[in-house]
Amino acid sequence: ALYFSAYHAVAALGSAVGTRIAVVLLGWHLRSYTLVWLAMALTMALVIVLVLCFVSESLPASALAAKPQGQKISIRRMYSTVMMQAQLLSSHRFLHVWLLAILLKSLGTGLSGIQASFTLSVYSWQPGELQSWTWPGDVISLTSLSLLGPLASQQPAQSIVALMSLTGMIGHLVQVLAPFTPVALLGPILLHSTMSFSKPIATAFLSSLFPADQQAKVHAITHLCHNFGTSLSMPLFSAPLIFRPQARGWDASRPFLLAAALNVVGNGIKLLLVCGPKGSTLALGAPVSVSPPLSPRVQHEDQVL
C-alpha cells in the first residue's frame, strides 16, 4: 500500500496546484480560453517527452531478456489477450461482484460534471467560486494520505474498505439536500477528501486477493469498467430529464437523488463483500485470504474504488 499512497499523494498535490490555477483563471473572466487549452496541451506533451527521455525501464534485466522482441501485433494475439481477460473474469465470482459495484459507482460520477452549472443557477455563484471552496480538498487529501495513511495501513483492510464505503453512502445521501444549502454540497466533497487515505489501501486490498501475475490484469479490467461507467454517466446527468438549471427545491435534487441511489447500491455491495454474513471475501470466490498488514505486492496503478 506504500507505493499506492505515494502515487495518490503526488496526484493530490498536482490536483491542488492545478485547481488553484483554475480558480485564478476563472476569476479573470476571459473572453476565450483557447490559449489556456493550448498551454494545457503543450504541458501534457512536455510531460510525455520527459517520461520518454528520463524515466528508465522498471522491469528487471532478466524479465526484459525473456520478453519476446520484434513481435508484431496480430489479430490472433489480440484475440488471445481478450480470451485471457475473459477467462480471468469467468473464474472469480468475487471479481464479478466487485466490478458490478465499481460500475454502479462510476455511473454516479457524472454528478461532478454538472455541479459547477448547478451552483451558477441555484446559488447564483460566480464562475470559479465552487472551485475556490473545494480546492482545499486536495490539500486535505494530501494531508490524509501523509498522516492517516500510515496509521490506517496497520488496520484490517476489510475495515478500511467498509469505512470507505459507509462514508461514501452517507456523503451522497447528504448531498440530496444540496438545493437547500451549499453546506450539503461542499461538506461531502471535503469528507471525501478526508477519506483519501483509504484509496491506496483499498487498491492494495484488491491486489492482494490475486496472484502477482494476475494483478495487472485485474486492475486493467477495473479501470475499463470504471471508465465505461464514467463515459455513460456524463451524458446521463446532463440530460434535461435529470438536470434542469431552472429547477428549485426538491425538483433540483434529481441528479443528487440518482447519484445517491447508484452510490448507495454500489457501496452497499462492497460492504456485503467485506462484511458479509460469511465473514470472508472467500465466500464469493476470492482466491487468496487477506490479513493485515497488507502485502506490498502490487504491480499496477490504483483504481478509484
CSV table of N, CA and C in Angstrom, one decimal, residues 97-226:
chain,number,residue,atom,x,y,z
A,97,VAL,N,-18.7,-9.4,-8.7
A,97,VAL,CA,-19.5,-8.6,-7.8
A,97,VAL,C,-18.8,-7.2,-7.6
A,98,TRP,N,-17.4,-7.3,-7.4
A,98,TRP,CA,-16.6,-6.1,-7.2
A,98,TRP,C,-16.8,-5.2,-8.4
A,99,LEU,N,-16.7,-5.7,-9.6
A,99,LEU,CA,-16.8,-4.9,-10.8
A,99,LEU,C,-18.2,-4.3,-11.0
A,100,LEU,N,-19.2,-5.0,-10.5
A,100,LEU,CA,-20.6,-4.5,-10.5
A,100,LEU,C,-20.7,-3.3,-9.6
A,101,ALA,N,-20.1,-3.4,-8.5
A,101,ALA,CA,-20.1,-2.2,-7.5
A,101,ALA,C,-19.3,-1.0,-8.1
A,102,ILE,N,-18.2,-1.3,-8.8
A,102,ILE,CA,-17.5,-0.2,-9.4
A,102,ILE,C,-18.3,0.4,-10.6
A,103,LEU,N,-19.0,-0.4,-11.3
A,103,LEU,CA,-19.8,0.1,-12.4
A,103,LEU,C,-20.9,1.0,-11.9
A,104,LEU,N,-21.6,0.6,-10.9
A,104,LEU,CA,-22.7,1.4,-10.3
A,104,LEU,C,-22.2,2.7,-9.8
A,105,LYS,N,-21.0,2.7,-9.1
A,105,LYS,CA,-20.5,3.9,-8.5
A,105,LYS,C,-20.0,4.8,-9.6
A,106,SER,N,-19.4,4.3,-10.7
A,106,SER,CA,-18.9,5.1,-11.7
A,106,SER,C,-20.0,5.8,-12.5
A,107,LEU,N,-21.2,5.1,-12.6
A,107,LEU,CA,-22.4,5.7,-13.2
A,107,LEU,C,-22.8,7.0,-12.5
A,108,GLY,N,-22.4,7.1,-11.2
A,108,GLY,CA,-22.8,8.3,-10.5
A,108,GLY,C,-21.8,9.5,-10.6
A,109,THR,N,-20.6,9.2,-11.2
A,109,THR,CA,-19.6,10.3,-11.3
A,109,THR,C,-20.0,11.4,-12.2
A,110,GLY,N,-21.0,11.3,-13.0
A,110,GLY,CA,-21.5,12.4,-13.9
A,110,GLY,C,-22.0,13.5,-13.1
A,111,LEU,N,-22.3,13.3,-11.8
A,111,LEU,CA,-22.8,14.4,-10.9
A,111,LEU,C,-21.7,15.5,-10.8
A,112,SER,N,-20.4,15.2,-10.8
A,112,SER,CA,-19.4,16.2,-10.7
A,112,SER,C,-19.4,17.1,-12.0
A,113,GLY,N,-19.9,16.6,-13.1
A,113,GLY,CA,-19.9,17.4,-14.3
A,113,GLY,C,-20.9,18.5,-14.4
A,114,ILE,N,-21.9,18.4,-13.5
A,114,ILE,CA,-22.9,19.4,-13.5
A,114,ILE,C,-22.9,20.3,-12.2
A,115,GLN,N,-22.0,20.0,-11.3
A,115,GLN,CA,-22.0,20.7,-10.1
A,115,GLN,C,-21.7,22.2,-10.3
A,116,ALA,N,-20.8,22.6,-11.1
A,116,ALA,CA,-20.5,24.0,-11.4
A,116,ALA,C,-21.7,24.7,-11.9
A,117,SER,N,-22.3,24.1,-12.9
A,117,SER,CA,-23.6,24.7,-13.5
A,117,SER,C,-24.7,24.8,-12.5
A,118,PHE,N,-24.7,23.8,-11.6
A,118,PHE,CA,-25.7,23.8,-10.5
A,118,PHE,C,-25.5,25.0,-9.6
A,119,THR,N,-24.3,25.3,-9.2
A,119,THR,CA,-24.0,26.4,-8.3
A,119,THR,C,-24.3,27.7,-9.0
A,120,LEU,N,-24.0,27.8,-10.3
A,120,LEU,CA,-24.3,29.1,-11.0
A,120,LEU,C,-25.8,29.4,-11.1
A,121,SER,N,-26.6,28.3,-11.3
A,121,SER,CA,-28.0,28.6,-11.5
A,121,SER,C,-28.8,28.6,-10.1
A,122,VAL,N,-28.5,27.7,-9.2
A,122,VAL,CA,-29.2,27.6,-8.0
A,122,VAL,C,-28.7,28.6,-6.9
A,123,TYR,N,-27.4,28.7,-6.7
A,123,TYR,CA,-26.8,29.5,-5.7
A,123,TYR,C,-26.5,30.9,-6.2
A,124,SER,N,-26.5,31.1,-7.5
A,124,SER,CA,-26.1,32.4,-8.2
A,124,SER,C,-24.6,32.7,-7.9
A,125,TRP,N,-23.8,31.7,-7.8
A,125,TRP,CA,-22.4,31.9,-7.6
A,125,TRP,C,-21.7,32.3,-8.9
A,126,GLN,N,-20.5,32.9,-8.8
A,126,GLN,CA,-19.8,33.3,-9.9
A,126,GLN,C,-18.9,32.2,-10.4
A,127,PRO,N,-18.5,32.2,-11.7
A,127,PRO,CA,-17.6,31.2,-12.2
A,127,PRO,C,-16.3,31.1,-11.4
A,128,GLY,N,-15.9,29.9,-11.0
A,128,GLY,CA,-14.7,29.7,-10.2
A,128,GLY,C,-15.0,29.7,-8.7
A,129,GLU,N,-16.2,30.1,-8.3
A,129,GLU,CA,-16.5,30.2,-6.8
A,129,GLU,C,-16.5,28.8,-6.2
A,130,LEU,N,-17.1,27.8,-7.0
A,130,LEU,CA,-17.2,26.4,-6.5
A,130,LEU,C,-15.7,25.9,-6.3
A,131,GLN,N,-14.9,26.1,-7.3
A,131,GLN,CA,-13.5,25.6,-7.2
A,131,GLN,C,-12.8,26.3,-6.0
A,132,SER,N,-13.1,27.6,-5.8
A,132,SER,CA,-12.4,28.3,-4.7
A,132,SER,C,-12.8,27.7,-3.3
A,133,TRP,N,-14.0,27.1,-3.2
A,133,TRP,CA,-14.4,26.4,-2.0
A,133,TRP,C,-13.9,25.0,-1.9
A,134,THR,N,-13.7,24.3,-3.0
A,134,THR,CA,-13.4,22.9,-3.0
A,134,THR,C,-11.9,22.6,-3.2
A,135,TRP,N,-11.1,23.6,-3.7
A,135,TRP,CA,-9.7,23.2,-3.9
A,135,TRP,C,-8.9,22.9,-2.7
A,136,PRO,N,-9.3,23.4,-1.5
A,136,PRO,CA,-8.6,23.0,-0.3
A,136,PRO,C,-8.8,21.5,0.0
A,137,GLY,N,-9.8,20.9,-0.7
A,137,GLY,CA,-10.0,19.4,-0.5
A,137,GLY,C,-8.8,18.6,-1.0
A,138,ASP,N,-8.1,19.2,-2.0
A,138,ASP,CA,-6.8,18.5,-2.5
A,138,ASP,C,-5.7,18.5,-1.5
A,139,VAL,N,-5.7,19.7,-0.7
A,139,VAL,CA,-4.7,19.8,0.4
A,139,VAL,C,-5.0,18.8,1.5
A,140,ILE,N,-6.3,18.7,1.8
A,140,ILE,CA,-6.8,17.8,2.8
A,140,ILE,C,-6.5,16.4,2.4
A,141,SER,N,-6.7,16.1,1.1
A,141,SER,CA,-6.4,14.7,0.6
A,141,SER,C,-4.9,14.4,0.7
A,142,LEU,N,-4.0,15.3,0.4
A,142,LEU,CA,-2.6,15.1,0.6
A,142,LEU,C,-2.3,14.9,2.1
A,143,THR,N,-2.9,15.7,2.9
A,143,THR,CA,-2.6,15.5,4.4
A,143,THR,C,-3.1,14.2,4.9
A,144,SER,N,-4.3,13.8,4.4
A,144,SER,CA,-4.9,12.5,4.8
A,144,SER,C,-4.0,11.3,4.4
A,145,LEU,N,-3.4,11.4,3.2
A,145,LEU,CA,-2.6,10.3,2.7
A,145,LEU,C,-1.3,10.3,3.5
A,146,SER,N,-0.7,11.5,3.8
A,146,SER,CA,0.6,11.5,4.5
A,146,SER,C,0.5,11.2,6.0
A,147,LEU,N,-0.6,11.6,6.7
A,147,LEU,CA,-0.7,11.4,8.1
A,147,LEU,C,-1.5,10.2,8.5
A,148,LEU,N,-2.7,10.1,7.9
A,148,LEU,CA,-3.6,9.0,8.3
A,148,LEU,C,-3.3,7.7,7.5
A,149,GLY,N,-2.7,7.8,6.3
A,149,GLY,CA,-2.4,6.6,5.6
A,149,GLY,C,-1.5,5.6,6.3
A,150,PRO,N,-0.4,6.0,6.9
A,150,PRO,CA,0.5,5.0,7.6
A,150,PRO,C,-0.3,4.4,8.8
A,151,LEU,N,-1.1,5.1,9.5
A,151,LEU,CA,-1.8,4.6,10.6
A,151,LEU,C,-2.9,3.6,10.1
A,152,ALA,N,-3.6,4.0,9.1
A,152,ALA,CA,-4.7,3.1,8.6
A,152,ALA,C,-4.2,1.8,8.0
A,153,SER,N,-3.0,1.8,7.4
A,153,SER,CA,-2.4,0.6,6.8
A,153,SER,C,-2.1,-0.5,7.8
A,154,GLN,N,-2.1,-0.1,9.1
A,154,GLN,CA,-1.9,-1.1,10.1
A,154,GLN,C,-3.2,-1.8,10.6
A,155,GLN,N,-4.3,-1.3,10.1
A,155,GLN,CA,-5.6,-1.9,10.4
A,155,GLN,C,-6.0,-2.9,9.4
A,156,PRO,N,-7.0,-3.8,9.7
A,156,PRO,CA,-7.5,-4.7,8.7
A,156,PRO,C,-8.0,-4.0,7.5
A,157,ALA,N,-7.6,-4.6,6.3
A,157,ALA,CA,-8.0,-3.9,5.1
A,157,ALA,C,-9.5,-3.9,4.9
A,158,GLN,N,-10.2,-5.0,5.3
A,158,GLN,CA,-11.7,-5.0,5.2
A,158,GLN,C,-12.3,-3.9,6.0
A,159,SER,N,-11.8,-3.5,7.1
A,159,SER,CA,-12.4,-2.5,7.9
A,159,SER,C,-12.3,-1.1,7.2
A,160,ILE,N,-11.1,-0.9,6.6
A,160,ILE,CA,-10.9,0.4,5.9
A,160,ILE,C,-11.8,0.5,4.7
A,161,VAL,N,-12.0,-0.6,3.9
A,161,VAL,CA,-12.8,-0.6,2.8
A,161,VAL,C,-14.3,-0.4,3.2
A,162,ALA,N,-14.7,-1.0,4.3
A,162,ALA,CA,-16.0,-0.9,4.8
A,162,ALA,C,-16.3,0.6,5.3
A,163,LEU,N,-15.3,1.2,5.9
A,163,LEU,CA,-15.4,2.6,6.3
A,163,LEU,C,-15.5,3.5,5.1
A,164,MET,N,-14.7,3.2,4.1
A,164,MET,CA,-14.7,4.0,2.9
A,164,MET,C,-16.1,3.9,2.2
A,165,SER,N,-16.7,2.7,2.2
A,165,SER,CA,-18.0,2.6,1.5
A,165,SER,C,-19.1,3.3,2.4
A,166,LEU,N,-19.0,3.1,3.7
A,166,LEU,CA,-20.0,3.7,4.5
A,166,LEU,C,-20.0,5.3,4.4
A,167,THR,N,-18.9,5.9,4.5
A,167,THR,CA,-18.8,7.3,4.4
A,167,THR,C,-19.2,7.8,3.0
A,168,GLY,N,-18.9,7.0,1.9
A,168,GLY,CA,-19.4,7.3,0.6
A,168,GLY,C,-20.9,7.4,0.5
A,169,MET,N,-21.6,6.4,1.2
A,169,MET,CA,-23.0,6.4,1.2
A,169,MET,C,-23.6,7.6,1.9
A,170,ILE,N,-23.0,7.9,3.1
A,170,ILE,CA,-23.5,9.0,3.9
A,170,ILE,C,-23.3,10.3,3.1
A,171,GLY,N,-22.2,10.5,2.5
A,171,GLY,CA,-21.9,11.7,1.8
A,171,GLY,C,-22.9,12.0,0.7
A,172,HIS,N,-23.2,11.0,-0.1
A,172,HIS,CA,-24.1,11.2,-1.2
A,172,HIS,C,-25.6,11.4,-0.7
A,173,LEU,N,-25.9,10.7,0.4
A,173,LEU,CA,-27.3,11.0,0.9
A,173,LEU,C,-27.4,12.4,1.4
A,174,VAL,N,-26.3,12.9,2.0
A,174,VAL,CA,-26.4,14.3,2.5
A,174,VAL,C,-26.5,15.3,1.3
A,175,GLN,N,-25.8,15.0,0.2
A,175,GLN,CA,-25.9,15.9,-1.0
A,175,GLN,C,-27.2,16.0,-1.6
A,176,VAL,N,-28.1,15.1,-1.2
A,176,VAL,CA,-29.5,15.2,-1.7
A,176,VAL,C,-30.1,16.6,-1.3
A,177,LEU,N,-29.6,17.1,-0.2
A,177,LEU,CA,-30.1,18.4,0.4
A,177,LEU,C,-29.4,19.6,-0.2
A,178,ALA,N,-28.5,19.4,-1.2
A,178,ALA,CA,-27.8,20.5,-1.8
A,178,ALA,C,-28.6,21.6,-2.3
A,179,PRO,N,-29.8,21.4,-2.9
A,179,PRO,CA,-30.6,22.6,-3.4
A,179,PRO,C,-31.0,23.5,-2.3
A,180,PHE,N,-30.9,23.1,-1.0
A,180,PHE,CA,-31.4,23.9,0.1
A,180,PHE,C,-30.3,24.6,0.8
A,181,THR,N,-29.0,24.1,0.7
A,181,THR,CA,-27.9,24.7,1.4
A,181,THR,C,-26.6,24.3,0.7
A,182,PRO,N,-25.7,25.2,0.5
A,182,PRO,CA,-24.4,24.9,0.0
A,182,PRO,C,-23.6,23.9,0.9
A,183,VAL,N,-23.9,24.0,2.2
A,183,VAL,CA,-23.1,23.1,3.1
A,183,VAL,C,-23.3,21.6,2.7
A,184,ALA,N,-24.5,21.3,2.3
A,184,ALA,CA,-24.8,19.9,1.9
A,184,ALA,C,-24.1,19.5,0.6
A,185,LEU,N,-23.7,20.5,-0.2
A,185,LEU,CA,-22.9,20.2,-1.4
A,185,LEU,C,-21.4,20.1,-1.0
A,186,LEU,N,-20.9,21.1,-0.3
A,186,LEU,CA,-19.5,21.2,0.0
A,186,LEU,C,-19.0,20.2,1.0
A,187,GLY,N,-19.8,19.9,2.1
A,187,GLY,CA,-19.4,19.0,3.1
A,187,GLY,C,-19.0,17.7,2.7
A,188,PRO,N,-19.8,16.9,1.9
A,188,PRO,CA,-19.4,15.6,1.4
A,188,PRO,C,-18.2,15.6,0.5
A,189,ILE,N,-18.0,16.7,-0.2
A,189,ILE,CA,-16.8,16.8,-1.1
A,189,ILE,C,-15.5,16.8,-0.2
A,190,LEU,N,-15.6,17.6,0.9
A,190,LEU,CA,-14.4,17.7,1.8
A,190,LEU,C,-14.3,16.4,2.6
A,191,LEU,N,-15.4,15.7,2.9
A,191,LEU,CA,-15.4,14.5,3.6
A,191,LEU,C,-14.7,13.4,2.7
A,192,HIS,N,-15.0,13.4,1.4
A,192,HIS,CA,-14.4,12.5,0.5
A,192,HIS,C,-12.9,12.7,0.5
A,193,SER,N,-12.5,14.0,0.5
A,193,SER,CA,-11.0,14.3,0.5
A,193,SER,C,-10.4,13.7,1.8
A,194,THR,N,-11.1,13.8,2.9
A,194,THR,CA,-10.5,13.4,4.2
A,194,THR,C,-10.3,11.8,4.1
A,195,MET,N,-11.2,11.1,3.4
A,195,MET,CA,-11.1,9.7,3.3
A,195,MET,C,-10.1,9.2,2.3
A,196,SER,N,-9.2,10.1,1.8
A,196,SER,CA,-8.3,9.7,0.7
A,196,SER,C,-7.3,8.7,1.2
A,197,PHE,N,-7.0,8.6,2.5
A,197,PHE,CA,-6.1,7.6,3.0
A,197,PHE,C,-6.6,6.2,2.7
A,198,SER,N,-7.9,6.0,2.5
A,198,SER,CA,-8.4,4.6,2.2
A,198,SER,C,-8.2,4.1,0.8
A,199,LYS,N,-7.9,5.0,-0.1
A,199,LYS,CA,-7.9,4.6,-1.5
A,199,LYS,C,-6.7,3.7,-1.8
A,200,PRO,N,-5.5,4.0,-1.4
A,200,PRO,CA,-4.4,3.0,-1.7
A,200,PRO,C,-4.6,1.7,-0.9
A,201,ILE,N,-5.2,1.8,0.2
A,201,ILE,CA,-5.4,0.5,1.0
A,201,ILE,C,-6.4,-0.3,0.3
A,202,ALA,N,-7.5,0.3,-0.3
A,202,ALA,CA,-8.5,-0.5,-1.0
A,202,ALA,C,-7.9,-1.1,-2.3
A,203,THR,N,-7.0,-0.3,-2.9
A,203,THR,CA,-6.4,-0.8,-4.1
A,203,THR,C,-5.4,-2.0,-3.8
A,204,ALA,N,-4.6,-1.9,-2.7
A,204,ALA,CA,-3.8,-3.0,-2.3
A,204,ALA,C,-4.6,-4.2,-1.8
A,205,PHE,N,-5.7,-3.9,-1.2
A,205,PHE,CA,-6.6,-5.0,-0.8
A,205,PHE,C,-7.0,-5.8,-2.0
A,206,LEU,N,-7.4,-5.2,-3.1
A,206,LEU,CA,-7.9,-5.9,-4.3
A,206,LEU,C,-6.7,-6.7,-4.9
A,207,SER,N,-5.5,-6.0,-4.9
A,207,SER,CA,-4.3,-6.7,-5.5
A,207,SER,C,-4.0,-7.9,-4.7
A,208,SER,N,-4.0,-7.9,-3.4
A,208,SER,CA,-3.6,-9.0,-2.6
A,208,SER,C,-4.5,-10.2,-2.6
A,209,LEU,N,-5.7,-10.0,-3.3
A,209,LEU,CA,-6.6,-11.1,-3.4
A,209,LEU,C,-6.2,-12.0,-4.6
A,210,PHE,N,-5.2,-11.6,-5.4
A,210,PHE,CA,-4.9,-12.3,-6.7
A,210,PHE,C,-3.4,-12.5,-6.7
A,211,PRO,N,-3.0,-13.6,-7.4
A,211,PRO,CA,-1.6,-13.8,-7.6
A,211,PRO,C,-0.9,-12.7,-8.3
A,212,ALA,N,0.4,-12.6,-8.2
A,212,ALA,CA,1.2,-11.5,-8.8
A,212,ALA,C,1.0,-11.4,-10.3
A,213,ASP,N,0.9,-12.5,-11.0
A,213,ASP,CA,0.8,-12.5,-12.4
A,213,ASP,C,-0.6,-12.1,-12.9
A,214,GLN,N,-1.6,-12.0,-12.0
A,214,GLN,CA,-2.9,-11.6,-12.4
A,214,GLN,C,-3.3,-10.2,-12.0
A,215,GLN,N,-2.5,-9.6,-11.1
A,215,GLN,CA,-2.8,-8.3,-10.5
A,215,GLN,C,-3.0,-7.2,-11.6
A,216,ALA,N,-2.0,-7.1,-12.5
A,216,ALA,CA,-2.1,-6.1,-13.6
A,216,ALA,C,-3.4,-6.3,-14.4
A,217,LYS,N,-3.7,-7.5,-14.7
A,217,LYS,CA,-4.9,-7.8,-15.5
A,217,LYS,C,-6.2,-7.3,-14.7
A,218,VAL,N,-6.2,-7.6,-13.4
A,218,VAL,CA,-7.4,-7.3,-12.6
A,218,VAL,C,-7.5,-5.7,-12.6
A,219,HIS,N,-6.5,-5.0,-12.4
A,219,HIS,CA,-6.6,-3.6,-12.4
A,219,HIS,C,-6.9,-3.0,-13.7
A,220,ALA,N,-6.4,-3.6,-14.8
A,220,ALA,CA,-6.8,-3.2,-16.1
A,220,ALA,C,-8.3,-3.3,-16.4
A,221,ILE,N,-8.9,-4.4,-15.9
A,221,ILE,CA,-10.3,-4.7,-16.0
A,221,ILE,C,-11.1,-3.7,-15.2
A,222,THR,N,-10.7,-3.4,-14.0
A,222,THR,CA,-11.4,-2.5,-13.1
A,222,THR,C,-11.3,-1.1,-13.7
A,223,HIS,N,-10.2,-0.7,-14.3
A,223,HIS,CA,-10.1,0.6,-14.9
A,223,HIS,C,-11.1,0.7,-16.1
A,224,LEU,N,-11.1,-0.4,-16.9
A,224,LEU,CA,-12.0,-0.4,-18.0
A,224,LEU,C,-13.5,-0.3,-17.6
A,225,CYS,N,-13.8,-1.0,-16.5
A,225,CYS,CA,-15.2,-0.9,-16.0
A,225,CYS,C,-15.5,0.5,-15.5
A,226,HIS,N,-14.6,1.1,-14.8
A,226,HIS,CA,-14.8,2.4,-14.3
A,226,HIS,C,-14.9,3.5,-15.4
